[in-house]
Short mmCIF file of C-alpha atoms and ligand atoms in Angstrom, two decimals:
data_model
loop_
_atom_site.label_atom_id
_atom_site.label_comp_id
_atom_site.label_asym_id
_atom_site.label_seq_id
_atom_site.Cartn_x
_atom_site.Cartn_y
_atom_site.Cartn_z
CA MET A 425 12.65 -18.98 37.23
CA GLY A 426 13.92 -19.28 33.85
CA LYS A 427 14.00 -16.54 31.12
CA LEU A 428 11.79 -18.75 28.74
CA ASP A 429 9.51 -20.48 31.21
CA GLY A 430 6.52 -22.26 29.36
CA LYS A 431 7.69 -21.03 25.91
CA VAL A 432 7.99 -23.45 23.01
CA ALA A 433 10.77 -22.88 20.37
CA LEU A 434 11.81 -24.27 17.10
CA ILE A 435 15.50 -24.03 16.36
CA THR A 436 16.93 -25.22 12.84
CA GLY A 437 20.41 -26.17 12.31
CA ALA A 438 19.92 -27.53 16.00
CA ALA A 439 22.82 -30.28 15.69
CA GLY A 440 25.44 -27.82 14.72
CA GLY A 441 27.43 -25.41 16.78
CA ILE A 442 25.22 -22.47 17.43
CA GLY A 443 21.88 -24.31 17.13
CA ARG A 444 23.12 -26.91 19.65
CA ALA A 445 24.21 -24.26 22.06
CA THR A 446 21.03 -22.27 21.94
CA SER A 447 18.84 -25.53 22.21
CA LYS A 448 20.66 -26.51 25.53
CA LEU A 449 20.55 -22.72 26.85
CA PHE A 450 16.70 -22.56 26.08
CA ILE A 451 15.96 -25.74 27.71
CA LYS A 452 18.12 -24.36 30.71
CA GLU A 453 16.06 -21.30 31.00
CA GLY A 454 12.80 -23.27 31.29
CA ALA A 455 11.58 -23.69 27.91
CA LYS A 456 8.44 -25.91 27.93
CA GLY A 457 9.66 -27.40 24.42
CA VAL A 458 12.24 -27.23 21.88
CA VAL A 459 11.94 -28.88 18.51
CA MET A 460 15.41 -29.37 17.18
CA GLY A 461 15.50 -29.66 13.31
CA ASP A 462 18.59 -30.53 11.40
CA ILE A 463 19.93 -32.91 8.81
CA TRP A 464 22.65 -34.18 11.07
CA ASP A 465 20.47 -36.97 12.57
CA GLU A 466 23.14 -38.56 14.84
CA MET A 467 24.14 -35.34 16.64
CA GLY A 468 20.60 -33.95 16.73
CA GLU A 469 18.94 -37.09 18.37
CA LYS A 470 21.97 -37.59 20.73
CA THR A 471 21.60 -33.88 21.96
CA ALA A 472 17.97 -34.16 22.19
CA ILE A 473 18.16 -37.34 24.46
CA LYS A 474 20.62 -35.58 26.80
CA LEU A 475 18.47 -32.47 27.20
CA GLY A 476 15.56 -34.67 28.31
CA PRO A 477 11.79 -34.77 27.39
CA ASN A 478 11.48 -31.17 26.81
CA ALA A 479 13.59 -31.45 23.54
CA ILE A 480 12.65 -33.44 20.50
CA TYR A 481 14.79 -34.02 17.41
CA LEU A 482 13.27 -33.99 13.93
CA HIS A 483 14.99 -34.62 10.71
CA THR A 484 14.22 -31.33 8.97
CA ASP A 485 15.84 -30.43 5.71
CA VAL A 486 15.13 -26.76 5.40
CA SER A 487 15.51 -26.73 1.71
CA GLN A 488 12.16 -28.76 1.74
CA GLU A 489 9.07 -26.65 2.49
CA SER A 490 7.31 -29.82 3.74
CA ASN A 491 9.92 -30.45 6.18
CA ILE A 492 9.72 -27.11 7.56
CA LYS A 493 5.91 -27.33 7.96
CA ALA A 494 6.32 -30.64 9.68
CA ALA A 495 8.66 -29.32 12.48
CA ILE A 496 6.32 -26.39 13.07
CA ASP A 497 3.22 -28.64 13.29
CA LEU A 498 5.42 -30.96 15.67
CA ALA A 499 6.00 -28.17 18.05
CA VAL A 500 2.31 -27.50 18.34
CA GLU A 501 1.20 -31.07 18.34
CA LYS A 502 3.68 -31.84 21.27
CA PHE A 503 3.92 -28.79 23.33
CA GLY A 504 0.68 -27.02 22.33
CA ARG A 505 2.03 -23.63 20.87
CA LEU A 506 4.79 -22.00 19.15
CA ASP A 507 6.48 -18.81 20.69
CA VAL A 508 9.93 -18.61 19.05
CA VAL A 509 11.21 -19.69 15.71
CA PHE A 510 15.16 -19.52 15.18
CA SER A 511 15.82 -20.09 11.59
CA ASN A 512 19.59 -20.86 11.83
CA ALA A 513 20.53 -23.84 9.70
CA GLY A 514 23.21 -23.04 7.11
CA ASN A 515 26.11 -24.16 5.10
CA PRO A 516 28.94 -22.37 3.65
CA GLY A 517 27.67 -22.55 -0.05
CA PRO A 518 30.16 -22.81 -2.84
CA GLY A 519 33.19 -20.61 -3.08
CA GLY A 520 34.64 -18.85 -6.06
CA ALA A 521 34.07 -15.70 -8.08
CA ILE A 522 30.76 -14.65 -9.72
CA GLU A 523 31.69 -16.42 -12.98
CA ASP A 524 32.67 -19.64 -11.20
CA VAL A 525 29.66 -20.27 -8.93
CA PRO A 526 27.67 -23.06 -10.39
CA THR A 527 24.02 -21.94 -10.66
CA ASP A 528 22.37 -25.05 -9.08
CA GLU A 529 24.91 -24.59 -6.09
CA PHE A 530 23.73 -21.08 -5.91
CA ASP A 531 20.12 -21.76 -5.80
CA LYS A 532 20.69 -24.46 -3.00
CA THR A 533 22.49 -22.06 -0.89
CA VAL A 534 19.76 -19.48 -1.19
CA ALA A 535 17.11 -22.20 -0.54
CA ILE A 536 18.73 -23.19 2.79
CA HIS A 537 19.34 -19.81 4.02
CA LEU A 538 17.12 -17.06 2.63
CA ARG A 539 14.21 -19.31 1.44
CA ALA A 540 14.08 -21.29 4.49
CA ALA A 541 13.86 -18.41 6.88
CA PHE A 542 11.11 -16.99 4.70
CA LEU A 543 9.29 -20.41 5.06
CA CYS A 544 9.73 -20.73 8.74
CA MET A 545 7.85 -17.35 8.98
CA LYS A 546 5.20 -18.27 6.33
CA HIS A 547 4.01 -21.36 8.19
CA SER A 548 4.45 -20.07 11.59
CA ILE A 549 2.64 -16.79 11.25
CA PRO A 550 -0.76 -18.27 11.27
CA ILE A 551 -0.11 -20.02 14.57
CA MET A 552 1.37 -16.93 16.09
CA LYS A 553 -1.30 -14.62 15.06
CA LYS A 554 -3.99 -16.70 16.74
CA GLN A 555 -1.80 -16.64 19.96
CA GLY A 556 -1.39 -12.99 19.72
CA SER A 557 2.30 -13.29 20.31
CA GLY A 558 5.46 -14.87 18.78
CA CYS A 559 9.04 -14.26 17.94
CA PHE A 560 11.26 -14.75 14.97
CA ILE A 561 14.96 -15.02 15.23
CA THR A 562 17.12 -15.31 11.97
CA THR A 563 20.76 -15.97 11.59
CA SER A 564 22.39 -13.61 9.33
CA SER A 565 26.31 -12.88 9.40
CA VAL A 566 28.88 -10.43 9.13
CA ALA A 567 29.08 -11.59 5.61
CA ALA A 568 25.76 -9.70 4.82
CA PHE A 569 27.97 -6.48 5.28
CA GLN A 570 31.39 -7.00 3.74
CA HIS A 571 32.81 -8.73 0.93
CA GLY A 572 35.38 -11.69 1.85
CA MET A 573 33.62 -12.91 4.86
CA GLY A 574 31.61 -15.75 3.12
CA THR A 575 30.81 -17.17 -0.37
CA LEU A 576 28.95 -15.12 -2.92
CA PRO A 577 25.49 -17.08 -2.28
CA TYR A 578 25.97 -17.16 1.38
CA SER A 579 26.61 -13.43 1.63
CA LEU A 580 23.57 -12.43 -0.66
CA SER A 581 21.42 -14.75 1.36
CA LYS A 582 22.56 -13.46 4.69
CA ALA A 583 21.93 -9.77 3.48
CA GLY A 584 18.43 -10.90 2.28
CA ILE A 585 17.55 -12.48 5.76
CA ILE A 586 18.22 -9.05 7.04
CA GLN A 587 15.62 -7.43 4.92
CA LEU A 588 13.34 -10.30 5.23
CA THR A 589 13.34 -9.67 9.24
CA ARG A 590 12.86 -5.96 8.91
CA ILE A 591 9.79 -6.58 6.64
CA ALA A 592 8.32 -9.27 8.99
CA ALA A 593 9.04 -6.86 12.02
CA VAL A 594 7.06 -4.06 10.40
CA GLU A 595 4.19 -6.44 9.04
CA LEU A 596 3.87 -8.41 12.24
CA GLY A 597 4.24 -5.91 15.02
CA ILE A 598 0.38 -5.31 15.29
CA TYR A 599 -0.17 -8.94 16.07
CA GLY A 600 2.22 -9.00 18.81
CA ILE A 601 4.93 -10.90 16.85
CA ARG A 602 8.59 -9.54 16.80
CA ALA A 603 11.46 -10.47 14.45
CA ASN A 604 15.14 -9.81 14.92
CA ALA A 605 18.18 -11.03 13.20
CA ILE A 606 21.50 -12.05 14.56
CA ALA A 607 24.67 -11.40 12.70
CA PRO A 608 27.67 -13.66 13.95
CA GLY A 609 31.24 -12.75 13.41
CA GLY A 610 33.80 -15.64 13.52
CA ILE A 611 32.36 -18.47 15.84
CA ALA A 612 34.25 -21.49 16.21
CA THR A 613 31.93 -24.14 14.81
CA GLY A 614 32.00 -26.87 12.20
CA ILE A 615 30.99 -24.48 9.48
CA PHE A 616 34.78 -23.71 8.43
CA GLY A 617 35.36 -27.46 8.15
CA GLN A 618 32.33 -27.75 5.91
CA ALA A 619 33.67 -25.17 3.92
CA PHE A 620 36.58 -27.33 3.00
CA GLY A 621 34.34 -30.29 2.41
CA ILE A 622 35.80 -32.27 4.96
CA SER A 623 34.09 -35.03 7.43
CA ARG A 624 31.94 -33.97 10.23
CA ASN A 625 34.42 -35.22 12.72
CA GLY A 626 37.21 -33.35 10.90
CA ALA A 627 35.09 -30.27 10.89
CA GLU A 628 34.50 -30.45 14.73
CA LYS A 629 38.27 -30.69 15.04
CA VAL A 630 38.64 -27.67 12.62
CA ALA A 631 36.25 -25.77 14.93
CA GLU A 632 38.75 -26.26 17.84
CA LEU A 633 41.88 -25.68 15.65
CA MET A 634 40.55 -22.42 14.26
CA LYS A 635 40.18 -20.74 17.65
CA GLY A 636 43.69 -19.13 17.34
CA THR A 637 42.90 -17.52 14.00
CA LEU A 638 39.45 -16.31 15.14
CA ALA A 639 40.89 -14.83 18.24
CA GLU A 640 43.29 -12.55 16.28
CA MET A 641 40.75 -11.21 13.83
CA GLN A 642 38.81 -8.62 16.12
CA ALA A 643 38.64 -5.99 18.79
CA ILE A 644 37.98 -8.79 21.41
CA ARG A 645 41.01 -11.10 21.14
CA ARG A 646 39.26 -14.42 21.40
CA ALA A 647 37.27 -16.74 19.16
CA GLY A 648 33.62 -16.22 19.34
CA LEU A 649 31.86 -19.28 20.78
CA PRO A 650 28.45 -20.79 20.09
CA GLU A 651 27.39 -19.86 23.57
CA ASP A 652 27.98 -16.02 22.73
CA VAL A 653 25.24 -16.28 19.92
CA ALA A 654 22.93 -18.51 22.13
CA ASN A 655 23.09 -15.74 24.81
CA ALA A 656 22.00 -13.29 22.01
CA ALA A 657 19.30 -15.58 20.94
CA LEU A 658 18.06 -16.06 24.47
CA PHE A 659 17.78 -12.18 24.89
CA LEU A 660 15.74 -11.77 21.71
CA ALA A 661 13.43 -14.72 22.44
CA SER A 662 12.90 -13.55 25.86
CA ASP A 663 10.56 -10.77 27.22
CA SER A 664 13.48 -8.79 28.24
CA SER A 665 13.73 -7.59 24.31
CA SER A 666 9.71 -6.94 24.39
CA PHE A 667 10.28 -3.47 22.81
CA ILE A 668 13.08 -4.76 20.24
CA THR A 669 12.02 -5.73 16.86
CA GLY A 670 13.72 -5.31 13.18
CA VAL A 671 17.19 -5.11 14.51
CA THR A 672 20.33 -7.06 13.36
CA LEU A 673 22.39 -7.79 16.62
CA LYS A 674 25.83 -8.08 15.59
CA VAL A 675 27.62 -10.77 17.87
CA ASP A 676 31.05 -10.23 16.22
CA GLY A 677 33.50 -9.17 18.92
CA GLY A 678 33.75 -5.85 17.01
CA LEU A 679 34.72 -7.28 13.71
CA LEU A 680 32.77 -5.02 11.65
CA SER A 681 34.03 -2.19 13.41
CA GLY A 682 37.44 -2.82 11.88
CA ARG A 683 39.21 -6.04 11.08
CA ILE A 684 42.67 -6.39 12.78
CA PRO A 685 45.56 -6.70 10.05
CA GLN A 686 47.04 -10.17 10.05
CA ASP A 687 50.85 -11.10 9.71
CA PRO A 688 50.33 -13.18 6.43
CA GLU A 689 53.35 -15.69 7.56
CA GLU A 690 51.73 -16.17 11.00
CA SER A 691 48.27 -17.07 9.37
CA GLN A 692 50.10 -19.31 6.92
CA GLU A 693 51.98 -21.08 9.66
CA ARG A 694 48.53 -21.43 11.57
CA TRP A 695 46.82 -22.89 8.64
CA LEU A 696 49.84 -25.53 7.93
CA GLU A 697 49.51 -26.50 11.74
CA MET A 698 45.75 -26.84 11.41
CA ILE A 699 45.88 -29.07 8.42
CA GLN A 700 48.67 -31.26 9.88
CA ALA A 701 46.41 -31.84 12.85
CA LEU A 702 43.74 -33.47 10.69
CA ASP A 703 43.34 -37.11 9.53
CA PRO A 704 45.09 -37.92 6.42
CA GLU A 705 41.90 -38.06 4.44
CA ASP A 706 40.67 -34.60 5.42
CA GLN A 707 44.18 -33.30 4.89
CA LYS A 708 44.02 -34.71 1.18
CA ILE A 709 40.59 -33.04 0.81
CA ILE A 710 41.78 -29.58 1.81
CA THR A 711 45.25 -29.81 -0.06
CA GLU A 712 43.34 -30.71 -3.43
CA ARG A 713 41.01 -27.75 -2.80
CA ALA A 714 43.73 -25.42 -2.14
CA GLN A 715 45.60 -26.75 -5.14
CA GLU A 716 42.31 -26.19 -7.33
CA GLY A 717 42.21 -22.62 -6.10
CA ILE A 718 45.85 -21.92 -6.89
CA LYS A 719 45.42 -23.42 -10.39
CA LYS A 720 42.53 -20.94 -10.84
CA ILE A 721 44.49 -18.05 -9.69
CA MET A 722 47.43 -19.17 -12.16
CA GLU A 723 45.03 -19.42 -15.08
CA ASP A 724 43.80 -15.96 -14.24
CA LEU A 725 47.17 -14.08 -13.76
CA LYS A 726 47.47 -13.31 -17.30
CA TYR A 727 44.39 -11.08 -17.19
CA ILE A 728 45.78 -9.08 -14.22
CA LYS A 729 47.51 -5.55 -14.53
CA PRO A 730 51.29 -6.42 -14.77
CA GLU A 731 52.25 -4.47 -11.78
CA ILE A 732 49.81 -6.23 -9.44
CA ARG A 733 50.60 -9.54 -11.18
CA GLU A 734 54.33 -9.13 -10.16
CA LYS A 735 53.49 -8.63 -6.55
CA ILE A 736 51.06 -11.72 -6.43
CA ILE A 737 53.57 -13.94 -7.84
CA LYS A 738 56.43 -12.87 -5.45
CA ARG A 739 53.98 -13.44 -2.52
CA MET A 740 53.08 -16.97 -3.87
CA GLN A 741 56.57 -17.77 -4.31
CA ARG A 742 57.26 -16.72 -0.81
CA PHE A 743 54.46 -18.70 0.63
CA ALA A 744 55.53 -21.88 -1.40
CA ALA A 745 59.14 -21.45 -0.08
CA ARG A 746 58.15 -21.32 3.45
CA ARG A 747 55.81 -24.29 3.01
CA ASN A 748 58.66 -26.36 1.70
CA GLU A 749 60.77 -25.23 4.74
CA THR A 750 58.00 -26.70 7.00
N1 NAD B 2024 30.30 -20.02 12.65
C1 NAD B 2024 30.39 -18.75 12.15
O1 NAD B 2024 31.52 -18.13 12.20
C2 NAD B 2024 29.06 -18.15 11.60
C3 NAD B 2024 29.22 -16.78 11.26
C4 NAD B 2024 28.03 -16.19 10.81
C5 NAD B 2024 26.95 -16.79 10.59
N2 NAD B 2024 26.86 -18.19 11.02
C6 NAD B 2024 25.71 -18.88 10.76
O2 NAD B 2024 25.23 -19.46 11.89
C7 NAD B 2024 24.18 -20.67 11.60
C8 NAD B 2024 24.72 -21.78 12.23
O3 NAD B 2024 26.07 -22.14 11.83
P1 NAD B 2024 27.01 -22.82 12.83
O4 NAD B 2024 28.36 -21.83 12.57
O5 NAD B 2024 26.64 -23.27 14.03
O6 NAD B 2024 27.77 -24.15 11.81
P2 NAD B 2024 27.47 -25.65 11.91
O7 NAD B 2024 27.85 -26.26 10.73
O8 NAD B 2024 27.99 -26.04 13.26
O9 NAD B 2024 25.77 -25.91 11.99
C9 NAD B 2024 24.96 -25.65 10.92
C10 NAD B 2024 23.94 -26.55 11.16
O10 NAD B 2024 22.97 -26.53 10.03
C11 NAD B 2024 22.61 -27.82 9.39
N3 NAD B 2024 22.21 -27.71 8.11
C12 NAD B 2024 22.98 -27.68 6.85
N4 NAD B 2024 22.12 -27.88 5.82
C13 NAD B 2024 20.75 -28.07 6.37
C14 NAD B 2024 19.58 -28.11 5.81
N5 NAD B 2024 19.42 -28.21 4.43
N6 NAD B 2024 18.64 -28.46 6.60
C15 NAD B 2024 18.78 -28.60 7.92
N7 NAD B 2024 19.93 -28.26 8.61
C16 NAD B 2024 20.94 -28.08 7.91
C17 NAD B 2024 24.04 -28.53 9.64
O11 NAD B 2024 23.89 -30.02 9.50
C18 NAD B 2024 24.50 -28.10 10.92
O12 NAD B 2024 24.15 -28.91 11.97
C19 NAD B 2024 24.30 -20.62 10.05
O13 NAD B 2024 23.40 -20.28 9.51
C20 NAD B 2024 25.60 -20.03 9.55
O14 NAD B 2024 25.54 -19.42 8.35
C21 NAD B 2024 27.97 -18.67 11.52
#
């Protein structure tokens, strides 16, 4: 007997690392239907075909309300009900300090994360109320809690998602509907490569290559895997968690309890090795991004307090010397 026998789920971001692993696990655990929504059609379709007739892929751009509504409707039309909605789609959003973030990119990132999680709830609640049961799972992040773990609009959205989930839990408990968030830590998926703006294939490679770096960051010395988050989602979707609502489950190997200090030279070496393992086109994109970042730091140096400026310059010179050696 599976933990999700007879249940129907919608998973967004289902073609990517965490969503794909969760779709697979939900089917393995007996889900009667999984609607897989994403904009990465090639991977989404391929995965759904592999998973068999209980999985259906639908192109679902979560920044579009009509797309979210269509995915919810498809679940009900094909499988007769909707038990679990896992709003998980995401992208890294634009990097940079507050003054540098383009306003339209800010809006787009909030739309993909926070607004989409809201819309997934808004359009599923009437169905779940009629059923007298339902379960929302949202993907937040460690970036909701600490600076330096994600871009500005990403971190803000992930923090907002936690409060949205808590509100939903309180508002919907009387209808038999639960809502919980998951806050993943460093999970080896394509999202890191996407942050560098490289190709999908390159991003999947980066997911593998990042494992060494991710393993060093937290108490549990291995990279987080999509399956770690999928297992958490399974628990929250199943009846095993029937008295749990409004929580944020951290799946971070202990990262938020204390980040392990890194040797900057080792980190740089790993970074260089990773870049060298990519295709030339992706290497070029990453190098150009890094150069833009360095240019911005150089421009801002004059505004930094002199004693701190000295330290930064020395560190950059050491890094540059090492890069020239390798
Ligand atoms: N990997 C990590 O370390 C980590 C940490 C914390 C939180 N998260 C969150 O986990 C979730 C899943 O990310 P992942 O790590 O599996 O990365 P991923 O890049 O492998 O998967 C994300 C998926 O979302 C899809 N997507 C992006 N924009 C979309 C849109 N507008 N509409 C529909 N789909 C869209 C992408 O195509 C991709 O398939 C995201 O919300 C991410 O923010 C990831």
